[in-house]
PDB file of N, CA and C in Angstrom:
ATOM      1  N   MET A   1      27.490  37.899  75.097  1.00 46.00           N
ATOM      2  CA  MET A   1      28.822  38.080  74.554  1.00 46.00           C
ATOM      3  C   MET A   1      29.598  36.769  74.505  1.00 46.00           C
ATOM      4  N   GLU A   2      29.303  35.818  75.405  1.00 47.00           N
ATOM      5  CA  GLU A   2      29.972  34.529  75.341  1.00 47.00           C
ATOM      6  C   GLU A   2      29.656  33.839  74.028  1.00 47.00           C
ATOM      7  N   GLU A   3      28.404  33.990  73.554  1.00 49.00           N
ATOM      8  CA  GLU A   3      28.012  33.365  72.310  1.00 49.00           C
ATOM      9  C   GLU A   3      28.808  33.942  71.148  1.00 49.00           C
ATOM     10  N   GLU A   4      29.194  35.211  71.237  1.00 49.00           N
ATOM     11  CA  GLU A   4      29.949  35.865  70.181  1.00 49.00           C
ATOM     12  C   GLU A   4      31.449  35.614  70.326  1.00 49.00           C
ATOM     13  N   LYS A   5      31.850  34.860  71.332  1.00 50.00           N
ATOM     14  CA  LYS A   5      33.247  34.525  71.598  1.00 50.00           C
ATOM     15  C   LYS A   5      34.081  35.754  71.926  1.00 50.00           C
ATOM     16  N   ILE A   6      33.430  36.765  72.514  1.00 53.00           N
ATOM     17  CA  ILE A   6      34.158  37.968  72.909  1.00 53.00           C
ATOM     18  C   ILE A   6      34.674  37.820  74.336  1.00 53.00           C
ATOM     19  N   ILE A   7      33.947  37.077  75.144  1.00 58.00           N
ATOM     20  CA  ILE A   7      34.318  36.871  76.539  1.00 58.00           C
ATOM     21  C   ILE A   7      34.440  35.375  76.781  1.00 58.00           C
ATOM     22  N   ALA A   8      35.515  34.995  77.439  1.00 58.00           N
ATOM     23  CA  ALA A   8      35.701  33.581  77.768  1.00 58.00           C
ATOM     24  C   ALA A   8      34.707  33.183  78.843  1.00 58.00           C
ATOM     25  N   LYS A   9      34.447  31.892  78.973  1.00 60.00           N
ATOM     26  CA  LYS A   9      33.556  31.411  80.019  1.00 60.00           C
ATOM     27  C   LYS A   9      34.132  31.766  81.384  1.00 60.00           C
ATOM     28  N   ALA A  10      33.255  31.818  82.371  1.00 60.00           N
ATOM     29  CA  ALA A  10      33.668  32.185  83.720  1.00 60.00           C
ATOM     30  C   ALA A  10      34.632  31.159  84.277  1.00 60.00           C
ATOM     31  N   ASN A  11      35.627  31.671  85.011  1.00 61.00           N
ATOM     32  CA  ASN A  11      36.543  30.755  85.682  1.00 61.00           C
ATOM     33  C   ASN A  11      35.919  30.326  86.997  1.00 61.00           C
ATOM     34  N   GLY A  12      36.652  29.599  87.808  1.00 63.00           N
ATOM     35  CA  GLY A  12      36.134  29.089  89.073  1.00 63.00           C
ATOM     36  C   GLY A  12      35.705  30.181  90.039  1.00 63.00           C
ATOM     37  N   GLU A  13      36.203  31.378  89.849  1.00 61.00           N
ATOM     38  CA  GLU A  13      35.857  32.498  90.726  1.00 61.00           C
ATOM     39  C   GLU A  13      34.716  33.330  90.148  1.00 61.00           C
ATOM     40  N   GLY A  14      34.139  32.886  89.048  1.00 58.00           N
ATOM     41  CA  GLY A  14      33.037  33.612  88.443  1.00 58.00           C
ATOM     42  C   GLY A  14      33.484  34.797  87.599  1.00 58.00           C
ATOM     43  N   ARG A  15      34.781  34.906  87.349  1.00 58.00           N
ATOM     44  CA  ARG A  15      35.294  36.025  86.558  1.00 58.00           C
ATOM     45  C   ARG A  15      35.394  35.634  85.090  1.00 58.00           C
ATOM     46  N   HIS A  16      35.165  36.604  84.234  1.00 57.00           N
ATOM     47  CA  HIS A  16      35.308  36.403  82.796  1.00 57.00           C
ATOM     48  C   HIS A  16      36.554  37.136  82.333  1.00 57.00           C
ATOM     49  N   VAL A  17      37.159  36.651  81.271  1.00 58.00           N
ATOM     50  CA  VAL A  17      38.321  37.302  80.694  1.00 58.00           C
ATOM     51  C   VAL A  17      37.904  37.887  79.357  1.00 58.00           C
ATOM     52  N   VAL A  18      38.128  39.177  79.189  1.00 57.00           N
ATOM     53  CA  VAL A  18      37.792  39.826  77.927  1.00 57.00           C
ATOM     54  C   VAL A  18      38.887  39.493  76.927  1.00 57.00           C
ATOM     55  N   LEU A  19      38.496  38.853  75.837  1.00 62.00           N
ATOM     56  CA  LEU A  19      39.451  38.438  74.824  1.00 62.00           C
ATOM     57  C   LEU A  19      39.616  39.486  73.738  1.00 62.00           C
ATOM     58  N   GLY A  20      38.566  40.180  73.426  1.00 60.00           N
ATOM     59  CA  GLY A  20      38.645  41.162  72.353  1.00 60.00           C
ATOM     60  C   GLY A  20      37.265  41.635  71.979  1.00 60.00           C
ATOM     61  N   SER A  21      37.130  42.084  70.768  1.00 59.00           N
ATOM     62  CA  SER A  21      35.835  42.593  70.334  1.00 59.00           C
ATOM     63  C   SER A  21      35.638  42.291  68.858  1.00 59.00           C
ATOM     64  N   THR A  22      34.389  42.427  68.426  1.00 58.00           N
ATOM     65  CA  THR A  22      34.099  42.207  67.011  1.00 58.00           C
ATOM     66  C   THR A  22      34.530  43.440  66.227  1.00 58.00           C
ATOM     67  N   ALA A  23      34.518  43.310  64.935  1.00 55.00           N
ATOM     68  CA  ALA A  23      34.900  44.430  64.084  1.00 55.00           C
ATOM     69  C   ALA A  23      33.966  45.611  64.313  1.00 55.00           C
ATOM     70  N   ASP A  24      34.483  46.826  64.152  1.00 58.00           N
ATOM     71  CA  ASP A  24      33.703  48.044  64.387  1.00 58.00           C
ATOM     72  C   ASP A  24      32.519  48.169  63.447  1.00 58.00           C
ATOM     73  N   ASP A  25      32.611  47.574  62.256  1.00 59.00           N
ATOM     74  CA  ASP A  25      31.535  47.714  61.285  1.00 59.00           C
ATOM     75  C   ASP A  25      30.375  46.761  61.552  1.00 59.00           C
ATOM     76  N   GLY A  26      30.471  45.969  62.627  1.00 59.00           N
ATOM     77  CA  GLY A  26      29.383  45.055  62.976  1.00 59.00           C
ATOM     78  C   GLY A  26      29.339  43.809  62.117  1.00 59.00           C
ATOM     79  N   SER A  27      30.317  43.646  61.244  1.00 59.00           N
ATOM     80  CA  SER A  27      30.331  42.462  60.385  1.00 59.00           C
ATOM     81  C   SER A  27      30.665  41.227  61.212  1.00 59.00           C
ATOM     82  N   GLU A  28      30.553  40.088  60.595  1.00 60.00           N
ATOM     83  CA  GLU A  28      30.792  38.825  61.302  1.00 60.00           C
ATOM     84  C   GLU A  28      32.249  38.400  61.171  1.00 60.00           C
ATOM     85  N   ASN A  29      33.175  39.343  61.206  1.00 60.00           N
ATOM     86  CA  ASN A  29      34.594  39.024  61.156  1.00 60.00           C
ATOM     87  C   ASN A  29      35.016  38.370  62.464  1.00 60.00           C
ATOM     88  N   PRO A  30      36.101  37.630  62.444  1.00 62.00           N
ATOM     89  CA  PRO A  30      36.553  36.972  63.669  1.00 62.00           C
ATOM     90  C   PRO A  30      36.829  37.970  64.793  1.00 62.00           C
ATOM     91  N   VAL A  31      36.787  37.472  66.001  1.00 71.00           N
ATOM     92  CA  VAL A  31      37.074  38.296  67.170  1.00 71.00           C
ATOM     93  C   VAL A  31      38.539  38.702  67.139  1.00 71.00           C
ATOM     94  N   VAL A  32      38.791  39.939  67.505  1.00 79.00           N
ATOM     95  CA  VAL A  32      40.154  40.442  67.583  1.00 79.00           C
ATOM     96  C   VAL A  32      40.576  40.371  69.043  1.00 79.00           C
ATOM     97  N   ILE A  33      41.675  39.671  69.326  1.00 84.00           N
ATOM     98  CA  ILE A  33      42.139  39.515  70.700  1.00 84.00           C
ATOM     99  C   ILE A  33      42.998  40.714  71.065  1.00 84.00           C
ATOM    100  N   THR A  34      42.749  41.256  72.231  1.00 89.00           N
ATOM    101  CA  THR A  34      43.519  42.410  72.688  1.00 89.00           C
ATOM    102  C   THR A  34      44.981  42.022  72.873  1.00 89.00           C
ATOM    103  N   ALA A  35      45.855  43.011  72.879  1.00 90.00           N
ATOM    104  CA  ALA A  35      47.290  42.763  73.038  1.00 90.00           C
ATOM    105  C   ALA A  35      47.574  42.096  74.377  1.00 90.00           C
ATOM    106  N   ALA A  36      46.882  42.522  75.422  1.00 90.00           N
ATOM    107  CA  ALA A  36      47.096  41.936  76.752  1.00 90.00           C
ATOM    108  C   ALA A  36      46.674  40.472  76.766  1.00 90.00           C
ATOM    109  N   ALA A  37      45.539  40.169  76.118  1.00 91.00           N
ATOM    110  CA  ALA A  37      45.070  38.788  76.063  1.00 91.00           C
ATOM    111  C   ALA A  37      46.004  37.945  75.204  1.00 91.00           C
ATOM    112  N   GLN A  38      46.523  38.521  74.122  1.00 93.00           N
ATOM    113  CA  GLN A  38      47.477  37.803  73.278  1.00 93.00           C
ATOM    114  C   GLN A  38      48.718  37.429  74.083  1.00 93.00           C
ATOM    115  N   SER A  39      49.211  38.374  74.853  1.00 94.00           N
ATOM    116  CA  SER A  39      50.399  38.136  75.665  1.00 94.00           C
ATOM    117  C   SER A  39      50.151  37.049  76.704  1.00 94.00           C
ATOM    118  N   ARG A  40      48.997  37.124  77.353  1.00 95.00           N
ATOM    119  CA  ARG A  40      48.644  36.132  78.379  1.00 95.00           C
ATOM    120  C   ARG A  40      48.488  34.748  77.747  1.00 95.00           C
ATOM    121  N   LEU A  41      47.824  34.686  76.596  1.00 95.00           N
ATOM    122  CA  LEU A  41      47.639  33.427  75.885  1.00 95.00           C
ATOM    123  C   LEU A  41      48.985  32.826  75.486  1.00 95.00           C
ATOM    124  N   LYS A  42      49.857  33.660  74.951  1.00 96.00           N
ATOM    125  CA  LYS A  42      51.184  33.190  74.542  1.00 96.00           C
ATOM    126  C   LYS A  42      51.944  32.637  75.744  1.00 96.00           C
ATOM    127  N   SER A  43      51.826  33.305  76.877  1.00 97.00           N
ATOM    128  CA  SER A  43      52.486  32.852  78.101  1.00 97.00           C
ATOM    129  C   SER A  43      51.985  31.477  78.514  1.00 97.00           C
ATOM    130  N   PHE A  44      50.648  31.275  78.479  1.00 97.00           N
ATOM    131  CA  PHE A  44      50.078  29.970  78.816  1.00 97.00           C
ATOM    132  C   PHE A  44      50.587  28.892  77.867  1.00 97.00           C
ATOM    133  N   ILE A  45      50.563  29.180  76.575  1.00 98.00           N
ATOM    134  CA  ILE A  45      50.989  28.209  75.571  1.00 98.00           C
ATOM    135  C   ILE A  45      52.458  27.830  75.770  1.00 98.00           C
ATOM    136  N   GLU A  46      53.307  28.809  76.008  1.00 98.00           N
ATOM    137  CA  GLU A  46      54.727  28.529  76.209  1.00 98.00           C
ATOM    138  C   GLU A  46      54.958  27.699  77.468  1.00 98.00           C
ATOM    139  N   ARG A  47      54.228  27.994  78.537  1.00 98.00           N
ATOM    140  CA  ARG A  47      54.347  27.207  79.772  1.00 98.00           C
ATOM    141  C   ARG A  47      53.919  25.762  79.527  1.00 98.00           C
ATOM    142  N   ILE A  48      52.817  25.589  78.811  1.00 98.00           N
ATOM    143  CA  ILE A  48      52.325  24.245  78.501  1.00 98.00           C
ATOM    144  C   ILE A  48      53.360  23.492  77.666  1.00 98.00           C
ATOM    145  N   GLU A  49      53.935  24.163  76.677  1.00 98.00           N
ATOM    146  CA  GLU A  49      54.940  23.521  75.830  1.00 98.00           C
ATOM    147  C   GLU A  49      56.154  23.079  76.641  1.00 98.00           C
ATOM    148  N   ARG A  50      56.613  23.932  77.564  1.00 98.00           N
ATOM    149  CA  ARG A  50      57.757  23.560  78.410  1.00 98.00           C
ATOM    150  C   ARG A  50      57.415  22.356  79.281  1.00 98.00           C
ATOM    151  N   LEU A  51      56.220  22.359  79.857  1.00 98.00           N
ATOM    152  CA  LEU A  51      55.799  21.237  80.696  1.00 98.00           C
ATOM    153  C   LEU A  51      55.665  19.954  79.885  1.00 98.00           C
ATOM    154  N   GLU A  52      55.172  20.056  78.657  1.00 98.00           N
ATOM    155  CA  GLU A  52      55.073  18.886  77.784  1.00 98.00           C
ATOM    156  C   GLU A  52      56.461  18.325  77.484  1.00 98.00           C
ATOM    157  N   GLU A  53      57.445  19.210  77.268  1.00 98.00           N
ATOM    158  CA  GLU A  53      58.822  18.760  77.038  1.00 98.00           C
ATOM    159  C   GLU A  53      59.363  18.054  78.270  1.00 98.00           C
ATOM    160  N   ASP A  54      59.113  18.637  79.453  1.00 98.00           N
ATOM    161  CA  ASP A  54      59.553  18.029  80.712  1.00 98.00           C
ATOM    162  C   ASP A  54      58.903  16.661  80.899  1.00 98.00           C
ATOM    163  N   LYS A  55      57.601  16.585  80.598  1.00 98.00           N
ATOM    164  CA  LYS A  55      56.873  15.334  80.745  1.00 98.00           C
ATOM    165  C   LYS A  55      57.467  14.260  79.830  1.00 98.00           C
ATOM    166  N   ALA A  56      57.809  14.635  78.602  1.00 97.00           N
ATOM    167  CA  ALA A  56      58.394  13.680  77.661  1.00 97.00           C
ATOM    168  C   ALA A  56      59.756  13.204  78.154  1.00 97.00           C
ATOM    169  N   ALA A  57      60.545  14.122  78.711  1.00 98.00           N
ATOM    170  CA  ALA A  57      61.859  13.748  79.228  1.00 98.00           C
ATOM    171  C   ALA A  57      61.721  12.802  80.419  1.00 98.00           C
ATOM    172  N   ILE A  58      60.810  13.107  81.314  1.00 98.00           N
ATOM    173  CA  ILE A  58      60.597  12.253  82.486  1.00 98.00           C
ATOM    174  C   ILE A  58      60.079  10.890  82.061  1.00 98.00           C
ATOM    175  N   SER A  59      59.171  10.881  81.104  1.00 98.00           N
ATOM    176  CA  SER A  59      58.643   9.620  80.595  1.00 98.00           C
ATOM    177  C   SER A  59      59.765   8.756  80.024  1.00 98.00           C
ATOM    178  N   GLY A  60      60.667   9.373  79.293  1.00 97.00           N
ATOM    179  CA  GLY A  60      61.822   8.652  78.749  1.00 97.00           C
ATOM    180  C   GLY A  60      62.717   8.112  79.851  1.00 97.00           C
ATOM    181  N   ASP A  61      62.922   8.916  80.892  1.00 98.00           N
ATOM    182  CA  ASP A  61      63.737   8.477  82.027  1.00 98.00           C
ATOM    183  C   ASP A  61      63.107   7.279  82.729  1.00 98.00           C
ATOM    184  N   LEU A  62      61.785   7.329  82.921  1.00 97.00           N
ATOM    185  CA  LEU A  62      61.090   6.204  83.551  1.00 97.00           C
ATOM    186  C   LEU A  62      61.232   4.939  82.710  1.00 97.00           C
ATOM    187  N   LYS A  63      61.094   5.094  81.414  1.00 98.00           N
ATOM    188  CA  LYS A  63      61.225   3.951  80.510  1.00 98.00           C
ATOM    189  C   LYS A  63      62.617   3.339  80.640  1.00 98.00           C
ATOM    190  N   ASP A  64      63.628   4.194  80.731  1.00 98.00           N
ATOM    191  CA  ASP A  64      65.003   3.713  80.878  1.00 98.00           C
ATOM    192  C   ASP A  64      65.201   2.947  82.181  1.00 98.00           C
ATOM    193  N   VAL A  65      64.619   3.454  83.270  1.00 98.00           N
ATOM    194  CA  VAL A  65      64.757   2.795  84.569  1.00 98.00           C
ATOM    195  C   VAL A  65      64.087   1.429  84.547  1.00 98.00           C
ATOM    196  N   TYR A  66      62.869   1.368  83.977  1.00 98.00           N
ATOM    197  CA  TYR A  66      62.178   0.084  83.889  1.00 98.00           C
ATOM    198  C   TYR A  66      62.957  -0.890  82.998  1.00 98.00           C
ATOM    199  N   ALA A  67      63.544  -0.402  81.919  1.00 98.00           N
ATOM    200  CA  ALA A  67      64.333  -1.261  81.034  1.00 98.00           C
ATOM    201  C   ALA A  67      65.566  -1.789  81.764  1.00 98.00           C
ATOM    202  N   GLU A  68      66.188  -0.936  82.556  1.00 98.00           N
ATOM    203  CA  GLU A  68      67.355  -1.361  83.337  1.00 98.00           C
ATOM    204  C   GLU A  68      66.959  -2.428  84.360  1.00 98.00           C
ATOM    205  N   ALA A  69      65.825  -2.211  85.033  1.00 98.00           N
ATOM    206  CA  ALA A  69      65.342  -3.180  86.020  1.00 98.00           C
ATOM    207  C   ALA A  69      65.023  -4.510  85.341  1.00 98.00           C
ATOM    208  N   LYS A  70      64.414  -4.442  84.174  1.00 98.00           N
ATOM    209  CA  LYS A  70      64.087  -5.656  83.428  1.00 98.00           C
ATOM    210  C   LYS A  70      65.364  -6.389  83.033  1.00 98.00           C
ATOM    211  N   GLY A  71      66.364  -5.630  82.651  1.00 98.00           N
ATOM    212  CA  GLY A  71      67.651  -6.216  82.301  1.00 98.00           C
ATOM    213  C   GLY A  71      68.306  -6.934  83.472  1.00 98.00           C
ATOM    214  N   ASP A  72      68.004  -6.484  84.675  1.00 98.00           N
ATOM    215  CA  ASP A  72      68.525  -7.124  85.888  1.00 98.00           C
ATOM    216  C   ASP A  72      67.634  -8.259  86.362  1.00 98.00           C
ATOM    217  N   GLY A  73      66.576  -8.571  85.603  1.00 98.00           N
ATOM    218  CA  GLY A  73      65.745  -9.717  85.919  1.00 98.00           C
ATOM    219  C   GLY A  73      64.493  -9.422  86.732  1.00 98.00           C
ATOM    220  N   PHE A  74      64.194  -8.160  86.980  1.00 98.00           N
ATOM    221  CA  PHE A  74      62.989  -7.812  87.733  1.00 98.00           C
ATOM    222  C   PHE A  74      61.770  -7.790  86.810  1.00 98.00           C
ATOM    223  N   ASP A  75      60.614  -8.125  87.370  1.00 98.00           N
ATOM    224  CA  ASP A  75      59.351  -8.111  86.624  1.00 98.00           C
ATOM    225  C   ASP A  75      58.801  -6.687  86.688  1.00 98.00           C
ATOM    226  N   THR A  76      58.854  -5.985  85.563  1.00 98.00           N
ATOM    227  CA  THR A  76      58.460  -4.571  85.571  1.00 98.00           C
ATOM    228  C   THR A  76      56.955  -4.382  85.749  1.00 98.00           C
ATOM    229  N   LYS A  77      56.180  -5.364  85.337  1.00 98.00           N
ATOM    230  CA  LYS A  77      54.729  -5.272  85.536  1.00 98.00           C
ATOM    231  C   LYS A  77      54.413  -5.253  87.031  1.00 98.00           C
ATOM    232  N   VAL A  78      55.074  -6.101  87.775  1.00 98.00           N
ATOM    233  CA  VAL A  78      54.883  -6.143  89.223  1.00 98.00           C
ATOM    234  C   VAL A  78      55.443  -4.869  89.860  1.00 98.00           C
ATOM    235  N   MET A  79      56.562  -4.403  89.360  1.00 98.00           N
ATOM    236  CA  MET A  79      57.146  -3.158  89.889  1.00 98.00           C
ATOM    237  C   MET A  79      56.172  -1.994  89.727  1.00 98.00           C
ATOM    238  N   ARG A  80      55.497  -1.922  88.577  1.00 97.00           N
ATOM    239  CA  ARG A  80      54.528  -0.852  88.351  1.00 97.00           C
ATOM    240  C   ARG A  80      53.385  -0.933  89.362  1.00 97.00           C
ATOM    241  N   LYS A  81      52.969  -2.170  89.689  1.00 96.00           N
ATOM    242  CA  LYS A  81      51.920  -2.348  90.693  1.00 96.00           C
ATOM    243  C   LYS A  81      52.405  -1.887  92.063  1.00 96.00           C
ATOM    244  N   VAL A  82      53.649  -2.205  92.389  1.00 96.00           N
ATOM    245  CA  VAL A  82      54.219  -1.774  93.672  1.00 96.00           C
ATOM    246  C   VAL A  82      54.240  -0.245  93.754  1.00 96.00           C
ATOM    247  N   VAL A  83      54.665   0.395  92.683  1.00 97.00           N
ATOM    248  CA  VAL A  83      54.704   1.866  92.652  1.00 97.00           C
ATOM    249  C   VAL A  83      53.296   2.431  92.848  1.00 97.00           C
ATOM    250  N   ALA A  84      52.309   1.843  92.168  1.00 95.00           N
ATOM    251  CA  ALA A  84      50.920   2.312  92.295  1.00 95.00           C
ATOM    252  C   ALA A  84      50.404   2.117  93.720  1.00 95.00           C
ATOM    253  N   LEU A  85      50.740   0.977  94.333  1.00 93.00           N
ATOM    254  CA  LEU A  85      50.298   0.723  95.705  1.00 93.00           C
ATOM    255  C   LEU A  85      50.930   1.707  96.688  1.00 93.00           C
ATOM    256  N   ARG A  86      52.195   2.026  96.474  1.00 94.00           N
ATOM    257  CA  ARG A  86      52.889   2.948  97.384  1.00 94.00           C
ATOM    258  C   ARG A  86      52.331   4.371  97.293  1.00 94.00           C
ATOM    259  N   LYS A  87      51.704   4.704  96.172  1.00 94.00           N
ATOM    260  CA  LYS A  87      51.101   6.032  96.010  1.00 94.00           C
ATOM    261  C   LYS A  87      49.832   6.178  96.832  1.00 94.00           C
ATOM    262  N   LYS A  88      49.164   5.061  97.109  1.00 94.00           N
ATOM    263  CA  LYS A  88      47.861   5.103  97.772  1.00 94.00           C
ATOM    264  C   LYS A  88      48.000   5.409  99.253  1.00 94.00           C
ATOM    265  N   ASP A  89      46.985   6.037  99.783  1.00 95.00           N
ATOM    266  CA  ASP A  89      46.883   6.284 101.209  1.00 95.00           C
ATOM    267  C   ASP A  89      46.790   4.939 101.925  1.00 95.00           C
ATOM    268  N   LYS A  90      47.510   4.807 103.056  1.00 95.00           N
ATOM    269  CA  LYS A  90      47.554   3.524 103.754  1.00 95.00           C
ATOM    270  C   LYS A  90      46.164   3.044 104.157  1.00 95.00           C
ATOM    271  N   ALA A  91      45.312   3.941 104.658  1.00 96.00           N
ATOM    272  CA  ALA A  91      43.964   3.554 105.086  1.00 96.00           C
ATOM    273  C   ALA A  91      43.138   3.073 103.894  1.00 96.00           C
ATOM    274  N   LYS A  92      43.245   3.765 102.760  1.00 94.00           N
ATOM    275  CA  LYS A  92      42.505   3.350 101.563  1.00 94.00           C
ATOM    276  C   LYS A  92      42.998   1.994 101.072  1.00 94.00           C
ATOM    277  N   LEU A  93      44.299   1.797 101.127  1.00 94.00           N
ATOM    278  CA  LEU A  93      44.871   0.536 100.692  1.00 94.00           C
ATOM    279  C   LEU A  93      44.373  -0.613 101.571  1.00 94.00           C
ATOM    280  N   GLU A  94      44.367  -0.405 102.882  1.00 95.00           N
ATOM    281  CA  GLU A  94      43.874  -1.440 103.796  1.00 95.00           C
ATOM    282  C   GLU A  94      42.398  -1.738 103.549  1.00 95.00           C
ATOM    283  N   GLU A  95      41.613  -0.689 103.274  1.00 96.00           N
ATOM    284  CA  GLU A  95      40.193  -0.871 102.980  1.00 96.00           C
ATOM    285  C   GLU A  95      40.006  -1.700 101.704  1.00 96.00           C
ATOM    286  N   GLU A  96      40.781  -1.374 100.663  1.00 94.00           N
ATOM    287  CA  GLU A  96      40.688  -2.120  99.404  1.00 94.00           C
ATOM    288  C   GLU A  96      41.075  -3.581  99.600  1.00 94.00           C
ATOM    289  N   GLU A  97      42.128  -3.817 100.374  1.00 95.00           N
ATOM    290  CA  GLU A  97      42.569  -5.194 100.620  1.00 95.00           C
ATOM    291  C   GLU A  97      41.501  -5.974 101.390  1.00 95.00           C
ATOM    292  N   ALA A  98      40.866  -5.323 102.368  1.00 97.00           N
ATOM    293  CA  ALA A  98      39.811  -5.981 103.139  1.00 97.00           C
ATOM    294  C   ALA A  98      38.627  -6.326 102.242  1.00 97.00           C
ATOM    295  N   LEU A  99      38.249  -5.402 101.367  1.00 97.00           N
ATOM    296  CA  LEU A  99      37.155  -5.669 100.435  1.00 97.00           C
ATOM    297  C   LEU A  99      37.519  -6.786  99.461  1.00 97.00           C
ATOM    298  N   LEU A 100      38.744  -6.791  99.007  1.00 96.00           N
ATOM    299  CA  LEU A 100      39.191  -7.845  98.099  1.00 96.00           C
ATOM    300  C   LEU A 100      39.077  -9.209  98.782  1.00 96.00           C
ATOM    301  N   ASP A 101      39.562  -9.283 100.017  1.00 96.00           N
ATOM    302  CA  ASP A 101      39.456 -10.543 100.777  1.00 96.00           C
ATOM    303  C   ASP A 101      37.992 -10.946 100.953  1.00 96.00           C
ATOM    304  N   LEU A 102      37.146  -9.989 101.293  1.00 96.00           N
ATOM    305  CA  LEU A 102      35.724 -10.257 101.489  1.00 96.00           C
ATOM    306  C   LEU A 102      35.085 -10.787 100.207  1.00 96.00           C
ATOM    307  N   TYR A 103      35.342 -10.118  99.098  1.00 97.00           N
ATOM    308  CA  TYR A 103      34.765 -10.526  97.827  1.00 97.00           C
ATOM    309  C   TYR A 103      35.265 -11.909  97.398  1.00 97.00           C
ATOM    310  N   LEU A 104      36.562 -12.155  97.578  1.00 96.00           N
ATOM    311  CA  LEU A 104      37.112 -13.460  97.208  1.00 96.00           C
ATOM    312  C   LEU A 104      36.491 -14.575  98.055  1.00 96.00           C
ATOM    313  N   SER A 105      36.344 -14.318  99.355  1.00 96.00           N
ATOM    314  CA  SER A 105      35.741 -15.346 100.215  1.00 96.00           C
ATOM    315  C   SER A 105      34.268 -15.543  99.861  1.00 96.00           C
ATOM    316  N   ALA A 106      33.604 -14.482  99.425  1.00 96.00           N
ATOM    317  CA  ALA A 106      32.183 -14.581  99.071  1.00 96.00           C
ATOM    318  C   ALA A 106      31.957 -15.445  97.840  1.00 96.00           C
ATOM    319  N   ILE A 107      32.933 -15.484  96.952  1.00 96.00           N
ATOM    320  CA  ILE A 107      32.785 -16.293  95.738  1.00 96.00           C
ATOM    321  C   ILE A 107      33.536 -17.602  95.815  1.00 96.00           C
ATOM    322  N   GLY A 108      34.040 -17.910  96.976  1.00 94.00           N
ATOM    323  CA  GLY A 108      34.723 -19.187  97.155  1.00 94.00           C
ATOM    324  C   GLY A 108      36.192 -19.176  96.780  1.00 94.00           C
ATOM    325  N   GLY A 109      36.792 -18.013  96.746  1.00 87.00           N
ATOM    326  CA  GLY A 109      38.217 -17.902  96.450  1.00 87.00           C
ATOM    327  C   GLY A 109      38.505 -17.857  94.966  1.00 87.00           C
ATOM    328  N   LEU A 110      39.784 -17.951  94.674  1.00 85.00           N
ATOM    329  CA  LEU A 110      40.220 -17.883  93.276  1.00 85.00           C
ATOM    330  C   LEU A 110      39.922 -19.190  92.667  1.00 85.00           C
TER     331      LEU A 110
END
């Protein structure tokens, strides 16, 4: 039935979602999605659209903050690196720094 697109692929729990069925006459008409599946699909799509709008707004806000910082003379490229470093786990960051030092010393420095 997965090949006929009547059942969605299994989710992480091994469950399938019934989307609909083929036409009663056995013809190769498109799958008809049940009303419940249509409602669920619409709900997912609307949630995704809202999140995409939120993401665009946040992205715009970040751009504004970086532009303001740049206007005050800060190097935004370095600021982005600082933000990325602060996101990392302290132990992982220390490990990366140690490896960087090791690799640089192995090749004779910069």
